[in-house]
Amino acid sequence: MPILGPFAENWENVEKFQARPDDLLICTYPKSGTTWICEIVDQILAVNNAEGCKNAAIFERVPFLEYAVPNMISGTAALDQRASPRIIKTHLPVELLPKSFWDNKVKIIYVARNAKDVAVSYYHFYQMAIVHPEPGTWDEFLDSYIEGKVCFGPWSTHVKGWWQMAKKWDVLYLFYEDMLEDLTREIRKVVKFMGKDLSKELVEKIASLTSFKAMKENKNSNYTTVPSSVMDHSISPFMRKGVCGDWKNQFSVAQNEKFDKYYQREMADCDLSFRS
Ligand code: A3P
């Protein structure tokens, strides 16, 4: 699986990472609404103190398991220091999840987003998150994405692998497009999955604090506290558009036809369906 060099160098620490039974793992393919679901889960955990979630950046509240960049604390080290119950973010495909998550029967929330919007969002992210290699033109990037030659590998095997796992493990499998359609409904699913009981008012409050607008304006969810040498929001803001169907503004007719052929081939063996 292609991954950033420093992440690969830290792999040993990821592999031997010790999960705890009361951890909650958030798993996504990049650009699928990771930050959104992290914010929601953290707000649910901090019930009655939703405003408190504004006191630290989302990447501190929900450390990124495989994160490793020189001169910064790694995800594994940050997690080791964190008190339980921990919320952990990962982009790992199901095959690479460290063994102790399975041994400790950790609950998992997966969020999937349609392949075309992910491609567009990822292209912009590759440019603004400086640790990534140069993505080339959009056409070149789309080819790399189709070939699975982007960080964390192919979108298709990621969503399919976790979908199969959700049939036999404690995985809540959510869709970005469903969250856009009815956020309170999806938050209620998360609340139930976490074994919590929240009032209608609190669920609505969390929905309002995790709307695109609120998160875009909140420096602790929008990644603007990260140095511009790491993320350059003048190239593309992290909270970019937050919609479904933006791919229509980016794909040419030829690219779309090529992508649809690839998609039908890749997804033919799977009963997953996406709205795009
Ligand atoms: P776009 O680039 O299409 O705008 P991730 O957190 O996995 O990196 O995903 C980032 C994508 O999720 C970005 O998509 C971002 O705008 C979108 N996003 C983040 N928070 C959101 C929210 N509250 N509502 C809708 N989309 C959100």
Tab-separated table of C-alpha atoms and ligand atoms in Angstrom:
chain	number	residue	atom	x	y	z
A	1	MET	CA	0.000	0.000	0.000
A	2	PRO	CA	1.482	3.415	-0.904
A	3	ILE	CA	1.965	5.544	2.192
A	4	LEU	CA	4.018	8.622	3.080
A	5	GLY	CA	7.682	7.827	3.814
A	6	PRO	CA	7.691	8.950	7.471
A	7	PHE	CA	4.498	6.983	8.105
A	8	ALA	CA	6.167	3.864	6.694
A	9	GLU	CA	9.250	4.406	8.861
A	10	ASN	CA	7.028	4.436	11.958
A	11	TRP	CA	5.166	1.293	10.898
A	12	GLU	CA	6.670	-0.918	13.603
A	13	ASN	CA	5.051	1.262	16.286
A	14	VAL	CA	1.697	1.047	14.525
A	15	GLU	CA	1.884	-2.707	14.222
A	16	LYS	CA	2.631	-3.184	17.921
A	17	PHE	CA	0.169	-0.492	19.073
A	18	GLN	CA	-1.861	-1.510	22.116
A	19	ALA	CA	-5.562	-0.814	21.727
A	20	ARG	CA	-7.786	-0.762	24.809
A	21	PRO	CA	-11.243	-2.384	25.052
A	22	ASP	CA	-12.951	0.973	25.588
A	23	ASP	CA	-11.292	2.648	22.586
A	24	LEU	CA	-13.502	3.757	19.713
A	25	LEU	CA	-11.905	3.554	16.297
A	26	ILE	CA	-12.910	5.844	13.458
A	27	CYS	CA	-11.885	4.478	10.140
A	28	THR	CA	-12.181	6.030	6.686
A	29	TYR	CA	-10.543	6.244	3.310
A	30	PRO	CA	-9.034	9.792	3.165
A	31	LYS	CA	-11.404	12.641	2.259
A	32	SER	CA	-14.548	10.733	3.199
A	33	GLY	CA	-15.659	12.887	6.127
A	34	THR	CA	-13.119	11.735	8.734
A	35	THR	CA	-12.872	15.080	10.499
A	36	TRP	CA	-16.648	15.403	10.469
A	37	ILE	CA	-17.295	12.042	12.163
A	38	CYS	CA	-14.389	12.644	14.595
A	39	GLU	CA	-15.991	15.908	15.655
A	40	ILE	CA	-19.400	14.252	16.065
A	41	VAL	CA	-18.053	11.364	18.152
A	42	ASP	CA	-15.998	13.694	20.325
A	43	GLN	CA	-19.035	15.912	20.930
A	44	ILE	CA	-21.082	12.854	21.917
A	45	LEU	CA	-18.378	11.729	24.325
A	46	ALA	CA	-18.111	15.213	25.811
A	47	VAL	CA	-21.879	15.295	26.343
A	48	ASN	CA	-23.078	18.380	28.197
A	49	ASN	CA	-19.755	19.999	27.397
A	50	ALA	CA	-20.006	20.355	23.646
A	51	GLU	CA	-18.518	23.839	23.845
A	52	GLY	CA	-15.489	22.248	25.571
A	53	CYS	CA	-14.625	20.581	22.280
A	54	LYS	CA	-13.604	23.972	21.018
A	55	ASN	CA	-10.640	24.010	23.398
A	56	ALA	CA	-8.299	21.763	21.418
A	57	ALA	CA	-7.770	20.940	17.777
A	58	ILE	CA	-9.539	17.886	16.417
A	59	PHE	CA	-6.229	16.162	15.626
A	60	GLU	CA	-5.310	16.465	19.346
A	61	ARG	CA	-8.689	15.272	20.591
A	62	VAL	CA	-8.706	12.375	18.111
A	63	PRO	CA	-5.121	11.304	17.362
A	64	PHE	CA	-4.336	9.780	13.986
A	65	LEU	CA	-2.920	6.302	14.632
A	66	GLU	CA	-0.408	6.027	11.781
A	67	TYR	CA	0.571	9.713	11.706
A	68	ALA	CA	4.307	10.315	11.776
A	69	VAL	CA	6.092	13.440	10.592
A	70	PRO	CA	9.625	14.477	11.664
A	71	ASN	CA	9.777	16.758	14.735
A	72	MET	CA	6.154	16.132	15.675
A	73	ILE	CA	4.683	13.648	18.118
A	74	SER	CA	3.576	10.511	16.321
A	75	GLY	CA	0.000	9.256	16.495
A	76	THR	CA	1.015	6.161	18.424
A	77	ALA	CA	2.979	8.191	21.012
A	78	ALA	CA	0.109	10.693	21.411
A	79	LEU	CA	-2.355	7.861	21.907
A	80	ASP	CA	-0.186	6.081	24.468
A	81	GLN	CA	-0.287	9.256	26.588
A	82	ARG	CA	-4.036	9.693	26.317
A	83	ALA	CA	-6.488	8.739	29.053
A	84	SER	CA	-9.370	6.403	28.273
A	85	PRO	CA	-11.832	6.410	26.677
A	86	ARG	CA	-9.856	7.258	23.556
A	87	ILE	CA	-11.167	8.063	20.108
A	88	ILE	CA	-8.688	6.963	17.453
A	89	LYS	CA	-8.582	7.896	13.775
A	90	THR	CA	-7.137	5.653	11.098
A	91	HIS	CA	-7.121	5.401	7.310
A	92	LEU	CA	-5.799	1.838	7.304
A	93	PRO	CA	-7.453	-0.766	5.116
A	94	VAL	CA	-8.998	-3.638	7.066
A	95	GLU	CA	-6.083	-5.992	6.335
A	96	LEU	CA	-3.555	-3.677	7.983
A	97	LEU	CA	-5.362	-2.819	11.202
A	98	PRO	CA	-3.073	-3.714	14.140
A	99	LYS	CA	-3.984	-7.013	15.787
A	100	SER	CA	-4.729	-5.585	19.235
A	101	PHE	CA	-7.853	-3.808	17.917
A	102	TRP	CA	-9.311	-7.220	17.100
A	103	ASP	CA	-7.986	-8.813	20.305
A	104	ASN	CA	-9.628	-6.089	22.389
A	105	LYS	CA	-12.885	-6.172	20.418
A	106	VAL	CA	-12.744	-2.424	19.769
A	107	LYS	CA	-15.876	-0.820	18.354
A	108	ILE	CA	-15.389	0.723	14.937
A	109	ILE	CA	-17.189	3.461	13.014
A	110	TYR	CA	-16.505	3.506	9.286
A	111	VAL	CA	-17.535	6.355	6.963
A	112	ALA	CA	-17.552	5.886	3.205
A	113	ARG	CA	-18.025	8.539	0.527
A	114	ASN	CA	-18.663	8.167	-3.190
A	115	ALA	CA	-15.513	7.538	-5.211
A	116	LYS	CA	-15.736	10.554	-7.514
A	117	ASP	CA	-16.125	13.216	-4.834
A	118	VAL	CA	-13.327	11.560	-2.871
A	119	ALA	CA	-11.050	11.797	-5.929
A	120	VAL	CA	-11.709	15.525	-6.332
A	121	SER	CA	-11.335	16.272	-2.629
A	122	TYR	CA	-8.139	14.189	-2.507
A	123	TYR	CA	-6.660	16.072	-5.471
A	124	HIS	CA	-7.112	19.403	-3.687
A	125	PHE	CA	-5.815	17.915	-0.446
A	126	TYR	CA	-2.668	16.572	-2.140
A	127	GLN	CA	-1.898	20.149	-3.131
A	128	MET	CA	-2.600	21.877	0.177
A	129	ALA	CA	-1.180	19.219	2.549
A	130	ILE	CA	2.468	19.715	1.695
A	131	VAL	CA	3.712	16.319	2.938
A	132	HIS	CA	2.191	14.716	-0.167
A	133	PRO	CA	4.096	14.218	-3.398
A	134	GLU	CA	3.270	16.560	-6.282
A	135	PRO	CA	-0.080	15.277	-7.648
A	136	GLY	CA	0.525	16.450	-11.234
A	137	THR	CA	-2.412	17.575	-13.355
A	138	TRP	CA	-5.947	16.522	-12.456
A	139	ASP	CA	-5.856	14.031	-15.334
A	140	GLU	CA	-2.623	12.508	-14.044
A	141	PHE	CA	-3.920	12.392	-10.486
A	142	LEU	CA	-7.140	10.699	-11.577
A	143	ASP	CA	-5.090	7.992	-13.323
A	144	SER	CA	-3.021	7.466	-10.164
A	145	TYR	CA	-6.242	7.234	-8.140
A	146	ILE	CA	-7.730	4.674	-10.522
A	147	GLU	CA	-4.505	2.661	-10.336
A	148	GLY	CA	-4.503	2.863	-6.527
A	149	LYS	CA	-1.179	4.721	-6.579
A	150	VAL	CA	-2.197	7.282	-3.972
A	151	CYS	CA	-1.670	7.319	-0.207
A	152	PHE	CA	-3.609	4.451	1.410
A	153	GLY	CA	-4.034	2.667	-1.894
A	154	PRO	CA	-7.238	2.016	-3.834
A	155	TRP	CA	-10.556	3.468	-2.663
A	156	SER	CA	-12.405	0.357	-3.859
A	157	THR	CA	-10.569	-2.264	-1.791
A	158	HIS	CA	-10.822	0.017	1.260
A	159	VAL	CA	-14.599	0.494	1.170
A	160	LYS	CA	-15.206	-3.125	0.149
A	161	GLY	CA	-12.864	-4.616	2.760
A	162	TRP	CA	-14.493	-2.716	5.593
A	163	TRP	CA	-17.983	-3.453	4.220
A	164	GLN	CA	-17.291	-7.199	4.423
A	165	MET	CA	-15.930	-6.749	7.936
A	166	ALA	CA	-19.045	-4.807	8.972
A	167	LYS	CA	-21.049	-7.956	8.274
A	168	LYS	CA	-19.219	-9.873	10.995
A	169	TRP	CA	-17.767	-7.303	13.433
A	170	ASP	CA	-19.049	-4.434	15.580
A	171	VAL	CA	-18.683	-1.860	12.788
A	172	LEU	CA	-21.135	0.970	12.223
A	173	TYR	CA	-20.857	1.631	8.480
A	174	LEU	CA	-22.002	5.134	7.574
A	175	PHE	CA	-22.135	7.136	4.361
A	176	TYR	CA	-21.066	10.761	3.923
A	177	GLU	CA	-24.037	11.378	1.627
A	178	ASP	CA	-26.461	10.137	4.325
A	179	MET	CA	-24.862	12.530	6.808
A	180	LEU	CA	-25.404	15.378	4.370
A	181	GLU	CA	-28.992	14.301	3.829
A	182	ASP	CA	-30.046	14.063	7.480
A	183	LEU	CA	-27.338	14.759	10.027
A	184	THR	CA	-29.461	14.324	13.159
A	185	ARG	CA	-30.645	10.903	11.929
A	186	GLU	CA	-27.032	9.781	11.412
A	187	ILE	CA	-25.905	11.265	14.747
A	188	ARG	CA	-28.657	9.272	16.469
A	189	LYS	CA	-27.214	6.083	14.903
A	190	VAL	CA	-23.786	6.977	16.299
A	191	VAL	CA	-25.223	7.772	19.746
A	192	LYS	CA	-26.974	4.391	19.839
A	193	PHE	CA	-23.865	2.572	18.613
A	194	MET	CA	-21.821	4.221	21.382
A	195	GLY	CA	-24.375	3.014	23.935
A	196	LYS	CA	-25.333	6.557	24.930
A	197	ASP	CA	-28.700	8.133	25.527
A	198	LEU	CA	-28.878	11.787	24.490
A	199	SER	CA	-31.865	14.097	24.497
A	200	LYS	CA	-33.325	15.350	21.217
A	201	GLU	CA	-32.052	18.827	22.112
A	202	LEU	CA	-28.468	17.617	22.599
A	203	VAL	CA	-28.491	15.703	19.328
A	204	GLU	CA	-29.719	18.844	17.590
A	205	LYS	CA	-27.063	20.914	19.304
A	206	ILE	CA	-24.344	18.512	18.141
A	207	ALA	CA	-25.765	18.639	14.595
A	208	SER	CA	-25.592	22.408	14.677
A	209	LEU	CA	-22.003	22.445	16.047
A	210	THR	CA	-20.909	19.954	13.376
A	211	SER	CA	-22.571	21.597	10.375
A	212	PHE	CA	-20.169	22.427	7.557
A	213	LYS	CA	-20.489	26.135	8.301
A	214	ALA	CA	-19.811	25.731	12.025
A	215	MET	CA	-16.813	23.458	11.454
A	216	LYS	CA	-15.399	25.681	8.731
A	217	GLU	CA	-15.498	28.626	11.150
A	218	ASN	CA	-14.121	26.668	14.115
A	219	LYS	CA	-10.316	26.824	14.220
A	220	ASN	CA	-10.286	23.593	16.207
A	221	SER	CA	-11.998	21.663	13.426
A	222	ASN	CA	-10.784	23.422	10.292
A	223	TYR	CA	-7.049	22.668	10.598
A	224	THR	CA	-6.048	26.347	10.375
A	225	THR	CA	-3.955	26.003	13.556
A	226	VAL	CA	-1.562	23.764	11.614
A	227	PRO	CA	1.511	25.668	10.299
A	228	SER	CA	1.176	26.732	6.663
A	229	SER	CA	4.353	24.761	5.892
A	230	VAL	CA	2.268	21.645	6.644
A	231	MET	CA	-1.133	22.709	5.276
A	232	ASP	CA	-1.461	25.694	2.993
A	233	HIS	CA	-5.089	26.825	3.097
A	234	SER	CA	-4.395	29.533	0.515
A	235	ILE	CA	-3.991	26.717	-2.054
A	236	SER	CA	-7.232	25.058	-0.970
A	237	PRO	CA	-8.982	25.261	2.392
A	238	PHE	CA	-9.272	21.984	4.315
A	239	MET	CA	-12.998	22.666	4.736
A	240	ARG	CA	-13.393	23.119	1.018
A	241	LYS	CA	-16.993	22.656	-0.197
A	242	GLY	CA	-18.578	19.877	1.851
A	243	VAL	CA	-21.135	18.860	-0.766
A	244	CYS	CA	-22.158	15.829	-2.799
A	245	GLY	CA	-21.646	15.941	-6.578
A	246	ASP	CA	-18.766	18.415	-6.828
A	247	TRP	CA	-17.105	15.855	-9.157
A	248	LYS	CA	-19.402	17.174	-11.912
A	249	ASN	CA	-17.402	20.419	-11.865
A	250	GLN	CA	-14.102	18.573	-12.256
A	251	PHE	CA	-14.526	15.463	-14.427
A	252	SER	CA	-14.534	15.861	-18.196
A	253	VAL	CA	-16.968	13.669	-20.144
A	254	ALA	CA	-14.075	11.417	-21.227
A	255	GLN	CA	-12.733	11.131	-17.677
A	256	ASN	CA	-16.193	10.279	-16.428
A	257	GLU	CA	-16.658	7.529	-19.014
A	258	LYS	CA	-13.273	6.057	-18.204
A	259	PHE	CA	-13.997	6.230	-14.491
A	260	ASP	CA	-17.410	4.587	-14.846
A	261	LYS	CA	-15.838	1.634	-16.686
A	262	TYR	CA	-13.212	1.237	-13.988
A	263	TYR	CA	-15.875	1.556	-11.298
A	264	GLN	CA	-18.162	-1.086	-12.768
A	265	ARG	CA	-15.251	-3.508	-13.017
A	266	GLU	CA	-14.053	-2.831	-9.464
A	267	MET	CA	-17.410	-2.864	-7.746
A	268	ALA	CA	-19.115	-5.691	-9.664
A	269	ASP	CA	-18.416	-8.189	-6.885
A	270	CYS	CA	-19.921	-6.027	-4.130
A	271	ASP	CA	-23.414	-5.171	-2.903
A	272	LEU	CA	-22.349	-1.697	-1.725
A	273	SER	CA	-24.092	1.199	-3.397
A	274	PHE	CA	-23.228	4.868	-3.338
A	275	ARG	CA	-25.040	8.075	-4.189
A	276	SER	CA	-22.975	10.574	-6.114
B	1	A3P	P1	-14.447	18.546	0.204
B	1	A3P	O1	-12.983	18.648	-0.116
B	1	A3P	O2	-15.215	17.841	-0.869
B	1	A3P	O3	-15.059	19.840	0.588
B	1	A3P	P2	-11.558	14.223	5.620
B	1	A3P	O4	-11.876	14.813	6.944
B	1	A3P	O5	-11.799	12.744	5.546
B	1	A3P	O6	-10.210	14.623	5.149
B	1	A3P	O7	-12.626	14.790	4.574
B	1	A3P	C1	-12.609	16.145	4.188
B	1	A3P	C2	-13.843	16.396	3.370
B	1	A3P	O8	-14.991	16.396	4.234
B	1	A3P	C3	-13.815	17.761	2.686
B	1	A3P	O9	-14.583	17.594	1.491
B	1	A3P	C4	-14.532	18.603	3.732
B	1	A3P	O10	-15.041	19.817	3.229
B	1	A3P	C5	-15.649	17.647	4.134
B	1	A3P	N1	-16.261	17.993	5.429
B	1	A3P	C6	-15.636	18.211	6.599
B	1	A3P	N2	-16.528	18.558	7.547
B	1	A3P	C7	-17.737	18.574	6.952
B	1	A3P	C8	-19.068	18.862	7.403
B	1	A3P	N3	-19.326	19.254	8.650
B	1	A3P	N4	-20.077	18.775	6.509
B	1	A3P	C9	-19.842	18.386	5.233
B	1	A3P	N5	-18.607	18.089	4.749
B	1	A3P	C10	-17.564	18.188	5.595
